[in-house]
Amino acid sequence: MTSMTMIQALNSALDVMMSRDSKVLTFGEDVGYFGGVFRVTEHLQQKYGAKRCFDAPINECGIAATAIGMAAYGLRPVIEIQFADYMYPAYDQIVSEAARIRYRSAGDYTVPMTVRMPYGGGIFGGQTHSQSPEALFTHVAGLKTVIPATPYDAKGLLISAIEDDDPVIFLEPKRVYNGPFDGRRDKPVQPWSKHPASEVPEGYYAIPLGKAQTVREGGDLTVLAYGTMVHVALAAAEDSGIDAEVIDLRTLVPVDVEAIVKSVTKTGRCVIVHEATRTSGYGAELTALVQEHCFYQLEAPIERVTGYDTPYPHALEWEYFPTPPRIIKAMRRVMES
Amino acid sequence: MTSMTMIQALNSALDVMMSRDSKVLTFGEDVGYFGGVFRVTEHLQQKYGAKRCFDAPINECGIAATAIGMAAYGLRPVIEIQFADYMYPAYDQIVSEAARIRYRSAGDYTVPMTVRMPYGGGIFGGQTHSQSPEALFTHVAGLKTVIPATPYDAKGLLISAIEDDDPVIFLEPKRVYNGPFDGRRDKPVQPWSKHPASEVPEGYYAIPLGKAQTVREGGDLTVLAYGTMVHVALAAAEDSGIDAEVIDLRTLVPVDVEAIVKSVTKTGRCVIVHEATRTSGYGAELTALVQEHCFYQLEAPIERVTGYDTPYPHALEWEYFPTPPRIIKAMRRVMES
Amino acid sequence: MTVRRANAFDLHVPAPRARPGDKPDFSDWSFPEPGDTPRPEVDAPAAELRDFAYGLIRVLDLGGSAQGPWAPRLGADALRRAMKSMLLTRAFDERMHRAQRQGKTSFYMQCQGEEAISIAQATALAPDDMCFPSYRQQGILIARGYPLVDMMHQIYSNRLDPMKGRQLPVMYSSKKYGFFTISGNLATQVPQAVGWAMASAYSGDGRIAAAWLGEGSTAEGDFHAAMTFAGVYRAPVIVNVVNNQWAISSFQGIAGGENTTFAARGVGYGVPALRVDGNDFLAVYAVTQWAAERARSNLGPTLIEHFTYRAGPHSTSDDPARYRPADEARAWPLGDPIERLKAHLVGLGEWSEEQHRIAQEEAIEIVRAAGRDAEKVGVLGVEGAHEIGSMFEDVYKDMPWHLKRQREEAGA
Amino acid sequence: MTVRRANAFDLHVPAPRARPGDKPDFSDWSFPEPGDTPRPEVDAPAAELRDFAYGLIRVLDLGGSAQGPWAPRLGADALRRAMKSMLLTRAFDERMHRAQRQGKTSFYMQCQGEEAISIAQATALAPDDMCFPSYRQQGILIARGYPLVDMMHQIYSNRLDPMKGRQLPVMYSSKKYGFFTISGNLATQVPQAVGWAMASAYSGDGRIAAAWLGEGSTAEGDFHAAMTFAGVYRAPVIVNVVNNQWAISSFQGIAGGENTTFAARGVGYGVPALRVDGNDFLAVYAVTQWAAERARSNLGPTLIEHFTYRAGPHSTSDDPARYRPADEARAWPLGDPIERLKAHLVGLGEWSEEQHRIAQEEAIEIVRAAGRDAEKVGVLGVEGAHEIGSMFEDVYKDMPWHLKRQREEAGA
Ligand SMILES: Cc1ncc(C[n+]2csc(CCOP(=O)(O)OP(=O)(O)O)c2C)c(N)n1
Ligand SMILES: Cc1ncc(C[n+]2csc(CCOP(=O)(O)OP(=O)(O)O)c2C)c(N)n1
Ligand SMILES: [Mg+2]
Ligand SMILES: [Mg+2]
């Protein structure tokens, strides 16, 4: 066990998998010599050679497409899209191709590829370095969508994603790459080393996809969150004085519906938190699932605390970001309903 | 008034707008001399010249991007994406550019463009000629999303879309282009001429965006639908014997929440129907909206009748398509809850 | 500062030479003579090969003799085998086009006039080289001996369809035959082929990849991605642009053919590009062999433009007489690929009118027999051909809970 | 059939000439001499212009004299104006880079070493020609006289930011100055510029469009879309590829620069392409004028590759010493654009060391004054610079109900 940041944990996952399996290779913009703009692939080129960790042309379509071809050949490529905001040129290849090749060929060809992308705001990145496009993937049959919240989960989930025989969208909450930011801007920044989930084994371990984790037990209200928002939700729960249960979904598709239903059945109340724009965000699907499964247990309307339906603004970033006070307000409303 | 098919009504809308406003022009793959693979732009090149109605290279990104440039210049381009399934290469230009240019330039530049695309299944088109990608647009701030269900609405809404000063995604239910298919495959096909909403004025008229229409009044249950599914939902209501109210949303964003709330407040029960895959489909957003606004009026869980979370299959198309019996089953469950 | 000339402008919209009602006339076109184009070494630097992108490699003259340095050494047996594959392909297309007209399936696409391309290329490639085709390379499967009846099962989406009825007709897939699952989205397969070739280079197994796309599809961004990646990583891949003059109703000028050749696209990336008479079996074979040898020698990618003509409709969904002269195909100056190979074989004394007639009849009979077998299994729309539950399989390797639930909902 | 050579393969991954620790060495590079490249007529057919894509148009020799047929006729006043714009741009960059380091804003991007390009081009274009820049053409705004203080307001996202604090620093927009709203997504502006040019041609108003993108960004599909549409419709547009050798940490070989020039991309589409020394103010001016005249004469698009070197970091977010030799910029064989124009002006007797020093100081002072004004209004992070409600404006022309509701929720 070593204390790792999320960056280090992701780097370690790649390192472990590249050393175990020569079919694993990784590429993307600035991923090679430089080690990635967020340094997730640092030292991998030096260790495994330029043929296993290399720079790609600035063409996300080509990055995804060549990875699909490699996966169809039998390799397990892991690609990095430099920012999730830049995945759109790759969207057709991911949605129309990677997601459907197993189905349309009736299993003749498969695409065991992993698409890593840093997502989310809170870094003053403006509208093209802050987006949370998870719902654009959860709508697509054939894709799995994974979002870790801690270094420990990041490594274990990335290893599972690489080992998975289907394409996995692996969204990395860049706001917590280097420390567990909880949305309290006034408090001093905590390093990961102070957080128990930064204790990460150096070797191989896997966390199964499709399993949520209850990160705070509580009886009065369920908060569903993922990525950065898990930390913010925990802070909100703490500050609110409400006995809230916080569930870190970890995998969005297939989602751990059992964990959700179990919790909401117990609490009867639910708040959903995400950073993406509200309309047709993944929170809508969670709302639909909860009300389909727990209608008779629900004592109040489910509330969504989300990014607003605007592009991610630069100057007003902290007004846009779902902070603990915004979540607490929603929790109160739900408790008082 | 003439009786028109939906194709003719759309063609008439383009004709009316091109004759009123020289800033309106239209292009896309096979749109010029040939008049479009579905013939929506028939005769327009002959009438207005090749400079106002022309073929485009097979590059949906370029079609959208050049339209954005034209719109920024001050024209009102109407582009056709041959099938909605082929919009993905244009997605970045639509989502990252068209949708955000007004916002990011603080109103300095605007993009009054209309993106027409035939969508939906029921024509044995297989997985790349049958998709319903509306939720991929409704999630994007800055876009309006419109789906007509009848010739009358198609013309009036398309005119409003062209006149709108923001980018409008205009999805055309190709299954009802030539006749009001209601999902009963065993009944003889009806031509539009037998349908009252095929009576279309030849000249200019506009139907405001953002307004739903109640197409069947009822007291027991609300069915929310759009496009082809409006006709299927009506057939289901008829066959079910349930006193269902059917609402044709017509615009998905901004949605007519008042009409929805009014109806569900009255009926206390709601079924949502769409053809797109279920998870993170637009039905999830509608579910969330209904439960947020009508929680205390709801007497049963909201149900979604949708395409399954698989690619659109070829041979099993009719098992995939949400038919009246599937809707009726859901209506019964909701009534009996 | 340059002078502003207001209203000097004009938006240029390309138009084809002839529309319905016009007489097709190619009399002002000229081509290099067969045999006139030199054959460079496969390791010639790309910069020395630029001119090939603007010429036209031809071997067979219109009388059927093979000319010049590109004339391949191919035995008569191989040529007769190829001829039979071409005849089989044409017979297959005719029958399946008709089957669609008879309501036995929803859709069909012929490759009439373009048979030489896939069949010469399948002949030049190794059987386990990997093909990433568009929807008009059925000839590859046929030349490689894939069972016709399985193609028909696919077209009929019947119980024995290897794709389980999931795909539109003609969207074949066969890993065993080195044929990648066809996509309905144009050009997506081209950068995938490059990735496959990169993986092959990475793994050092000696197989190369080849991709096909229409001239209209070169406009797609995926083509640019493919050329960029192929050039940068020197992937062992052949990118084939089949310039059959039409993309549904749009003539090749709408894809940029007015300004230069499609082979020239390769020049733009510094990738060697050859332009070849696509109706000339021997020339197509020869350039493919050259490109394959380049790739196998670790010298990287080649672009080939096959200059040909789409003699049939785009698909069963369109009527070309609405947008081009009905007799344009007959006027095509470079003839019909089957007739031209036939003239060659006859000229060699290795074939005769009679043998040709018999081969044609045999092809029709083979197709008819396969058709009977396939139709016995079923055509599109037979209830119960696929059990509903199969719709939920293969979305993922293991079915997740929500698909299981939906399968139940569907009554499966 | 070609012989299979298993394991002959290798995946080629391009690598730059030098990495940190290596000595930068360009001694084996050679370029055409200044004045050696002929100047063709603007209506020369594209096929006759291909060689220009592989050469390098140069006017200024390294001693500062103007040579050959491309030497433009530009008066000393215009040259001095341009020099002042270049100095202003450099001073502006220096100050804003520092401002970011001081925490006054989140991000900044310099154009150090590339000043000649935007400023020569702004000088050659008409003031109302429409520019679709990337993030490194601040020189255009400065040359066109856009107020520096407004650029700073934008960078500080303060109360007077014309973009209302919505955009990342340097993502300017000004319709009035013919400067399109900059996007964070690379290359998207290029096909938009083509569409704008098509609209201009359609409307016949005589204005042309110009777009800029980095050599790394040419890999994006949007560039291919732009070139395809520009060629097909002969749009009056100039596409400028600024080849500054680096794309963040990736050298130009990763974008395809090992195999051919970036100007060659134009050849691939049959679009005339010129390659120019981007550090040579006069050469950039001359080729831009040539391309603009072509466009204005309804002859269609031109691609220009500006061969230059990114002397600074990619942005404030990176440290180039981690991926290239720290002294590579100084070793750049084509010098610094400001120094080279200075030598020219001094050689003409129209400028002196003393004048230069004063102009530099003036530039710094102008920037300092603007900086003071801008900082008085506020730097990034000042509470209340923008009222929360403004976040919900301009998503649509009219605010729909759901945004009104969200605005309320936000307490605005
Ligand atoms: C991304 C995408 N856009 C549009 C289409 C519709 N479409 C199918 S075939 C075709 C024409 C293709 O022409 P070309 O590439 O020349 O190939 P050919 O049919 O001539 O073999 C078009 C536009 C599609 N299948 N995919
Ligand atoms: C679509 C997209 N992909 C990736 C990025 C991240 N990115 C920003 S700048 C840059 C490098 C661009 O290099 P180049 O085009 O050469 O321009 P330069 O910075 O050298 O001027 C990258 C990869 C982006 N902004 N947009
Ligand atoms: Mg074609
Ligand atoms: Mg660069």
mmCIF file with all atom_site columns, N, CA, C and O in Angstrom, chain A residues 270-274 277-285 287 301-306 326 330 333-334, chain B residues 284-289 291-292, chain D residues 405 409:
data_model
loop_
_atom_site.group_PDB
_atom_site.id
_atom_site.type_symbol
_atom_site.label_atom_id
_atom_site.label_alt_id
_atom_site.label_comp_id
_atom_site.label_asym_id
_atom_site.label_entity_id
_atom_site.label_seq_id
_atom_site.pdbx_PDB_ins_code
_atom_site.Cartn_x
_atom_site.Cartn_y
_atom_site.Cartn_z
_atom_site.occupancy
_atom_site.B_iso_or_equiv
_atom_site.pdbx_formal_charge
_atom_site.auth_seq_id
_atom_site.auth_comp_id
_atom_site.auth_asym_id
_atom_site.auth_atom_id
_atom_site.pdbx_PDB_model_num
ATOM 1   N N  . CYS A 1 270 ? -34.925 11.140 -1.886  1.00 0.00 ? 270 CYS A N  1
ATOM 2   C CA . CYS A 1 270 ? -33.751 11.014 -2.757  1.00 0.00 ? 270 CYS A CA 1
ATOM 3   C C  . CYS A 1 270 ? -33.372 12.348 -3.396  1.00 0.00 ? 270 CYS A C  1
ATOM 4   O O  . CYS A 1 270 ? -34.217 13.068 -3.915  1.00 0.00 ? 270 CYS A O  1
ATOM 5   N N  . VAL A 1 271 ? -32.089 12.638 -3.331  1.00 0.00 ? 271 VAL A N  1
ATOM 6   C CA . VAL A 1 271 ? -31.522 13.787 -4.040  1.00 0.00 ? 271 VAL A CA 1
ATOM 7   C C  . VAL A 1 271 ? -30.426 13.260 -4.959  1.00 0.00 ? 271 VAL A C  1
ATOM 8   O O  . VAL A 1 271 ? -29.632 12.410 -4.557  1.00 0.00 ? 271 VAL A O  1
ATOM 9   N N  . ILE A 1 272 ? -30.429 13.745 -6.168  1.00 0.00 ? 272 ILE A N  1
ATOM 10  C CA . ILE A 1 272 ? -29.444 13.297 -7.155  1.00 0.00 ? 272 ILE A CA 1
ATOM 11  C C  . ILE A 1 272 ? -28.557 14.482 -7.516  1.00 0.00 ? 272 ILE A C  1
ATOM 12  O O  . ILE A 1 272 ? -29.061 15.578 -7.746  1.00 0.00 ? 272 ILE A O  1
ATOM 13  N N  . VAL A 1 273 ? -27.264 14.250 -7.553  1.00 0.00 ? 273 VAL A N  1
ATOM 14  C CA . VAL A 1 273 ? -26.335 15.348 -7.799  1.00 0.00 ? 273 VAL A CA 1
ATOM 15  C C  . VAL A 1 273 ? -25.438 15.034 -8.979  1.00 0.00 ? 273 VAL A C  1
ATOM 16  O O  . VAL A 1 273 ? -24.822 13.964 -9.022  1.00 0.00 ? 273 VAL A O  1
ATOM 17  N N  . HIS A 1 274 ? -25.397 15.924 -9.934  1.00 0.00 ? 274 HIS A N  1
ATOM 18  C CA . HIS A 1 274 ? -24.352 15.846 -10.958 1.00 0.00 ? 274 HIS A CA 1
ATOM 19  C C  . HIS A 1 274 ? -24.023 17.228 -11.475 1.00 0.00 ? 274 HIS A C  1
ATOM 20  O O  . HIS A 1 274 ? -24.759 18.180 -11.260 1.00 0.00 ? 274 HIS A O  1
ATOM 21  N N  . THR A 1 277 ? -25.275 19.530 -17.335 1.00 0.00 ? 277 THR A N  1
ATOM 22  C CA . THR A 1 277 ? -26.524 20.273 -17.503 1.00 0.00 ? 277 THR A CA 1
ATOM 23  C C  . THR A 1 277 ? -27.694 19.376 -17.105 1.00 0.00 ? 277 THR A C  1
ATOM 24  O O  . THR A 1 277 ? -27.637 18.158 -17.253 1.00 0.00 ? 277 THR A O  1
ATOM 25  N N  . ARG A 1 278 ? -28.747 20.024 -16.607 1.00 0.00 ? 278 ARG A N  1
ATOM 26  C CA . ARG A 1 278 ? -29.838 19.244 -16.021 1.00 0.00 ? 278 ARG A CA 1
ATOM 27  C C  . ARG A 1 278 ? -30.674 18.479 -17.042 1.00 0.00 ? 278 ARG A C  1
ATOM 28  O O  . ARG A 1 278 ? -30.869 17.273 -16.918 1.00 0.00 ? 278 ARG A O  1
ATOM 29  N N  . THR A 1 279 ? -31.183 19.210 -18.051 1.00 0.00 ? 279 THR A N  1
ATOM 30  C CA . THR A 1 279 ? -32.148 18.588 -18.956 1.00 0.00 ? 279 THR A CA 1
ATOM 31  C C  . THR A 1 279 ? -31.520 17.397 -19.671 1.00 0.00 ? 279 THR A C  1
ATOM 32  O O  . THR A 1 279 ? -30.464 17.523 -20.284 1.00 0.00 ? 279 THR A O  1
ATOM 33  N N  . SER A 1 280 ? -32.185 16.259 -19.530 1.00 0.00 ? 280 SER A N  1
ATOM 34  C CA . SER A 1 280 ? -31.696 15.017 -20.122 1.00 0.00 ? 280 SER A CA 1
ATOM 35  C C  . SER A 1 280 ? -30.331 14.594 -19.600 1.00 0.00 ? 280 SER A C  1
ATOM 36  O O  . SER A 1 280 ? -29.632 13.814 -20.248 1.00 0.00 ? 280 SER A O  1
ATOM 37  N N  . GLY A 1 281 ? -29.944 15.093 -18.446 1.00 0.00 ? 281 GLY A N  1
ATOM 38  C CA . GLY A 1 281 ? -28.731 14.606 -17.799 1.00 0.00 ? 281 GLY A CA 1
ATOM 39  C C  . GLY A 1 281 ? -28.962 13.214 -17.227 1.00 0.00 ? 281 GLY A C  1
ATOM 40  O O  . GLY A 1 281 ? -30.088 12.710 -17.217 1.00 0.00 ? 281 GLY A O  1
ATOM 41  N N  . TYR A 1 282 ? -27.898 12.614 -16.705 1.00 0.00 ? 282 TYR A N  1
ATOM 42  C CA . TYR A 1 282 ? -28.054 11.262 -16.169 1.00 0.00 ? 282 TYR A CA 1
ATOM 43  C C  . TYR A 1 282 ? -28.957 11.262 -14.943 1.00 0.00 ? 282 TYR A C  1
ATOM 44  O O  . TYR A 1 282 ? -29.572 10.250 -14.597 1.00 0.00 ? 282 TYR A O  1
ATOM 45  N N  . GLY A 1 283 ? -29.074 12.390 -14.299 1.00 0.00 ? 283 GLY A N  1
ATOM 46  C CA . GLY A 1 283 ? -30.001 12.505 -13.180 1.00 0.00 ? 283 GLY A CA 1
ATOM 47  C C  . GLY A 1 283 ? -31.442 12.223 -13.571 1.00 0.00 ? 283 GLY A C  1
ATOM 48  O O  . GLY A 1 283 ? -32.238 11.743 -12.756 1.00 0.00 ? 283 GLY A O  1
ATOM 49  N N  . ALA A 1 284 ? -31.788 12.526 -14.797 1.00 0.00 ? 284 ALA A N  1
ATOM 50  C CA . ALA A 1 284 ? -33.143 12.231 -15.269 1.00 0.00 ? 284 ALA A CA 1
ATOM 51  C C  . ALA A 1 284 ? -33.367 10.728 -15.271 1.00 0.00 ? 284 ALA A C  1
ATOM 52  O O  . ALA A 1 284 ? -34.407 10.230 -14.824 1.00 0.00 ? 284 ALA A O  1
ATOM 53  N N  . GLU A 1 285 ? -32.377 9.985  -15.769 1.00 0.00 ? 285 GLU A N  1
ATOM 54  C CA . GLU A 1 285 ? -32.511 8.528  -15.780 1.00 0.00 ? 285 GLU A CA 1
ATOM 55  C C  . GLU A 1 285 ? -32.590 7.989  -14.357 1.00 0.00 ? 285 GLU A C  1
ATOM 56  O O  . GLU A 1 285 ? -33.410 7.118  -14.051 1.00 0.00 ? 285 GLU A O  1
ATOM 57  N N  . THR A 1 287 ? -33.680 9.541  -11.752 1.00 0.00 ? 287 THR A N  1
ATOM 58  C CA . THR A 1 287 ? -35.005 9.886  -11.240 1.00 0.00 ? 287 THR A CA 1
ATOM 59  C C  . THR A 1 287 ? -36.038 8.889  -11.734 1.00 0.00 ? 287 THR A C  1
ATOM 60  O O  . THR A 1 287 ? -36.866 8.383  -10.966 1.00 0.00 ? 287 THR A O  1
ATOM 61  N N  . PRO A 1 301 ? -40.871 14.452 -3.580  1.00 0.00 ? 301 PRO A N  1
ATOM 62  C CA . PRO A 1 301 ? -40.332 14.429 -4.938  1.00 0.00 ? 301 PRO A CA 1
ATOM 63  C C  . PRO A 1 301 ? -38.814 14.263 -4.899  1.00 0.00 ? 301 PRO A C  1
ATOM 64  O O  . PRO A 1 301 ? -38.149 14.792 -4.008  1.00 0.00 ? 301 PRO A O  1
ATOM 65  N N  . ILE A 1 302 ? -38.307 13.533 -5.858  1.00 0.00 ? 302 ILE A N  1
ATOM 66  C CA . ILE A 1 302 ? -36.857 13.413 -6.022  1.00 0.00 ? 302 ILE A CA 1
ATOM 67  C C  . ILE A 1 302 ? -36.354 14.753 -6.553  1.00 0.00 ? 302 ILE A C  1
ATOM 68  O O  . ILE A 1 302 ? -36.961 15.341 -7.441  1.00 0.00 ? 302 ILE A O  1
ATOM 69  N N  . GLU A 1 303 ? -35.255 15.219 -6.008  1.00 0.00 ? 303 GLU A N  1
ATOM 70  C CA . GLU A 1 303 ? -34.709 16.491 -6.511  1.00 0.00 ? 303 GLU A CA 1
ATOM 71  C C  . GLU A 1 303 ? -33.387 16.263 -7.217  1.00 0.00 ? 303 GLU A C  1
ATOM 72  O O  . GLU A 1 303 ? -32.596 15.399 -6.835  1.00 0.00 ? 303 GLU A O  1
ATOM 73  N N  . ARG A 1 304 ? -33.160 17.076 -8.219  1.00 0.00 ? 304 ARG A N  1
ATOM 74  C CA . ARG A 1 304 ? -31.871 17.029 -8.927  1.00 0.00 ? 304 ARG A CA 1
ATOM 75  C C  . ARG A 1 304 ? -31.093 18.310 -8.649  1.00 0.00 ? 304 ARG A C  1
ATOM 76  O O  . ARG A 1 304 ? -31.626 19.401 -8.832  1.00 0.00 ? 304 ARG A O  1
ATOM 77  N N  . VAL A 1 305 ? -29.878 18.158 -8.198  1.00 0.00 ? 305 VAL A N  1
ATOM 78  C CA . VAL A 1 305 ? -28.992 19.314 -8.061  1.00 0.00 ? 305 VAL A CA 1
ATOM 79  C C  . VAL A 1 305 ? -27.901 19.136 -9.128  1.00 0.00 ? 305 VAL A C  1
ATOM 80  O O  . VAL A 1 305 ? -27.139 18.167 -9.073  1.00 0.00 ? 305 VAL A O  1
ATOM 81  N N  . THR A 1 306 ? -27.859 20.043 -10.073 1.00 0.00 ? 306 THR A N  1
ATOM 82  C CA . THR A 1 306 ? -27.037 19.813 -11.262 1.00 0.00 ? 306 THR A CA 1
ATOM 83  C C  . THR A 1 306 ? -26.423 21.115 -11.755 1.00 0.00 ? 306 THR A C  1
ATOM 84  O O  . THR A 1 306 ? -26.730 22.192 -11.252 1.00 0.00 ? 306 THR A O  1
ATOM 85  N N  . ARG A 1 326 ? -25.958 24.426 -2.194  1.00 0.00 ? 326 ARG A N  1
ATOM 86  C CA . ARG A 1 326 ? -27.044 24.109 -3.131  1.00 0.00 ? 326 ARG A CA 1
ATOM 87  C C  . ARG A 1 326 ? -27.622 22.733 -2.845  1.00 0.00 ? 326 ARG A C  1
ATOM 88  O O  . ARG A 1 326 ? -28.836 22.514 -2.931  1.00 0.00 ? 326 ARG A O  1
ATOM 89  N N  . ALA A 1 330 ? -31.532 21.596 -1.392  1.00 0.00 ? 330 ALA A N  1
ATOM 90  C CA . ALA A 1 330 ? -32.390 20.566 -1.984  1.00 0.00 ? 330 ALA A CA 1
ATOM 91  C C  . ALA A 1 330 ? -32.720 19.498 -0.951  1.00 0.00 ? 330 ALA A C  1
ATOM 92  O O  . ALA A 1 330 ? -33.863 19.027 -0.853  1.00 0.00 ? 330 ALA A O  1
ATOM 93  N N  . ARG A 1 333 ? -35.394 20.814 1.270   1.00 0.00 ? 333 ARG A N  1
ATOM 94  C CA . ARG A 1 333 ? -36.701 20.806 0.608   1.00 0.00 ? 333 ARG A CA 1
ATOM 95  C C  . ARG A 1 333 ? -37.277 19.397 0.603   1.00 0.00 ? 333 ARG A C  1
ATOM 96  O O  . ARG A 1 333 ? -38.450 19.185 0.859   1.00 0.00 ? 333 ARG A O  1
ATOM 97  N N  . VAL A 1 334 ? -36.437 18.432 0.290   1.00 0.00 ? 334 VAL A N  1
ATOM 98  C CA . VAL A 1 334 ? -36.918 17.056 0.221   1.00 0.00 ? 334 VAL A CA 1
ATOM 99  C C  . VAL A 1 334 ? -37.329 16.570 1.614   1.00 0.00 ? 334 VAL A C  1
ATOM 100 O O  . VAL A 1 334 ? -38.331 15.874 1.771   1.00 0.00 ? 334 VAL A O  1
ATOM 101 N N  . ALA B 1 284 ? -36.805 9.838  -19.855 1.00 0.00 ? 284 ALA B N  1
ATOM 102 C CA . ALA B 1 284 ? -36.269 9.991  -18.500 1.00 0.00 ? 284 ALA B CA 1
ATOM 103 C C  . ALA B 1 284 ? -36.468 11.428 -18.041 1.00 0.00 ? 284 ALA B C  1
ATOM 104 O O  . ALA B 1 284 ? -36.903 11.685 -16.908 1.00 0.00 ? 284 ALA B O  1
ATOM 105 N N  . GLU B 1 285 ? -36.186 12.370 -18.909 1.00 0.00 ? 285 GLU B N  1
ATOM 106 C CA . GLU B 1 285 ? -36.378 13.776 -18.558 1.00 0.00 ? 285 GLU B CA 1
ATOM 107 C C  . GLU B 1 285 ? -37.853 14.065 -18.306 1.00 0.00 ? 285 GLU B C  1
ATOM 108 O O  . GLU B 1 285 ? -38.202 14.748 -17.332 1.00 0.00 ? 285 GLU B O  1
ATOM 109 N N  . LEU B 1 286 ? -38.711 13.536 -19.146 1.00 0.00 ? 286 LEU B N  1
ATOM 110 C CA . LEU B 1 286 ? -40.143 13.766 -18.948 1.00 0.00 ? 286 LEU B CA 1
ATOM 111 C C  . LEU B 1 286 ? -40.583 13.168 -17.619 1.00 0.00 ? 286 LEU B C  1
ATOM 112 O O  . LEU B 1 286 ? -41.347 13.788 -16.866 1.00 0.00 ? 286 LEU B O  1
ATOM 113 N N  . THR B 1 287 ? -40.106 11.984 -17.305 1.00 0.00 ? 287 THR B N  1
ATOM 114 C CA . THR B 1 287 ? -40.433 11.361 -16.017 1.00 0.00 ? 287 THR B CA 1
ATOM 115 C C  . THR B 1 287 ? -39.998 12.264 -14.874 1.00 0.00 ? 287 THR B C  1
ATOM 116 O O  . THR B 1 287 ? -40.760 12.515 -13.923 1.00 0.00 ? 287 THR B O  1
ATOM 117 N N  . ALA B 1 288 ? -38.769 12.760 -14.995 1.00 0.00 ? 288 ALA B N  1
ATOM 118 C CA . ALA B 1 288 ? -38.250 13.614 -13.928 1.00 0.00 ? 288 ALA B CA 1
ATOM 119 C C  . ALA B 1 288 ? -39.108 14.870 -13.789 1.00 0.00 ? 288 ALA B C  1
ATOM 120 O O  . ALA B 1 288 ? -39.477 15.279 -12.680 1.00 0.00 ? 288 ALA B O  1
ATOM 121 N N  . LEU B 1 289 ? -39.452 15.478 -14.908 1.00 0.00 ? 289 LEU B N  1
ATOM 122 C CA . LEU B 1 289 ? -40.266 16.695 -14.862 1.00 0.00 ? 289 LEU B CA 1
ATOM 123 C C  . LEU B 1 289 ? -41.628 16.424 -14.237 1.00 0.00 ? 289 LEU B C  1
ATOM 124 O O  . LEU B 1 289 ? -42.104 17.185 -13.390 1.00 0.00 ? 289 LEU B O  1
ATOM 125 N N  . GLN B 1 291 ? -42.564 14.017 -12.223 1.00 0.00 ? 291 GLN B N  1
ATOM 126 C CA . GLN B 1 291 ? -42.545 13.726 -10.782 1.00 0.00 ? 291 GLN B CA 1
ATOM 127 C C  . GLN B 1 291 ? -42.134 14.960 -9.972  1.00 0.00 ? 291 GLN B C  1
ATOM 128 O O  . GLN B 1 291 ? -42.589 15.145 -8.852  1.00 0.00 ? 291 GLN B O  1
ATOM 129 N N  . GLU B 1 292 ? -41.321 15.832 -10.568 1.00 0.00 ? 292 GLU B N  1
ATOM 130 C CA . GLU B 1 292 ? -40.977 17.061 -9.850  1.00 0.00 ? 292 GLU B CA 1
ATOM 131 C C  . GLU B 1 292 ? -42.198 17.977 -9.695  1.00 0.00 ? 292 GLU B C  1
ATOM 132 O O  . GLU B 1 292 ? -42.392 18.597 -8.656  1.00 0.00 ? 292 GLU B O  1
ATOM 133 N N  . ARG D 2 405 ? -36.560 29.426 -14.510 1.00 0.00 ? 405 ARG D N  1
ATOM 134 C CA . ARG D 2 405 ? -36.701 28.711 -13.235 1.00 0.00 ? 405 ARG D CA 1
ATOM 135 C C  . ARG D 2 405 ? -35.332 28.461 -12.601 1.00 0.00 ? 405 ARG D C  1
ATOM 136 O O  . ARG D 2 405 ? -35.145 28.653 -11.397 1.00 0.00 ? 405 ARG D O  1
ATOM 137 N N  . GLU D 2 409 ? -33.796 29.633 -9.023  1.00 0.00 ? 409 GLU D N  1
ATOM 138 C CA . GLU D 2 409 ? -33.153 28.673 -8.142  1.00 0.00 ? 409 GLU D CA 1
ATOM 139 C C  . GLU D 2 409 ? -31.781 29.153 -7.709  1.00 0.00 ? 409 GLU D C  1
ATOM 140 O O  . GLU D 2 409 ? -31.350 28.937 -6.582  1.00 0.00 ? 409 GLU D O  1
#
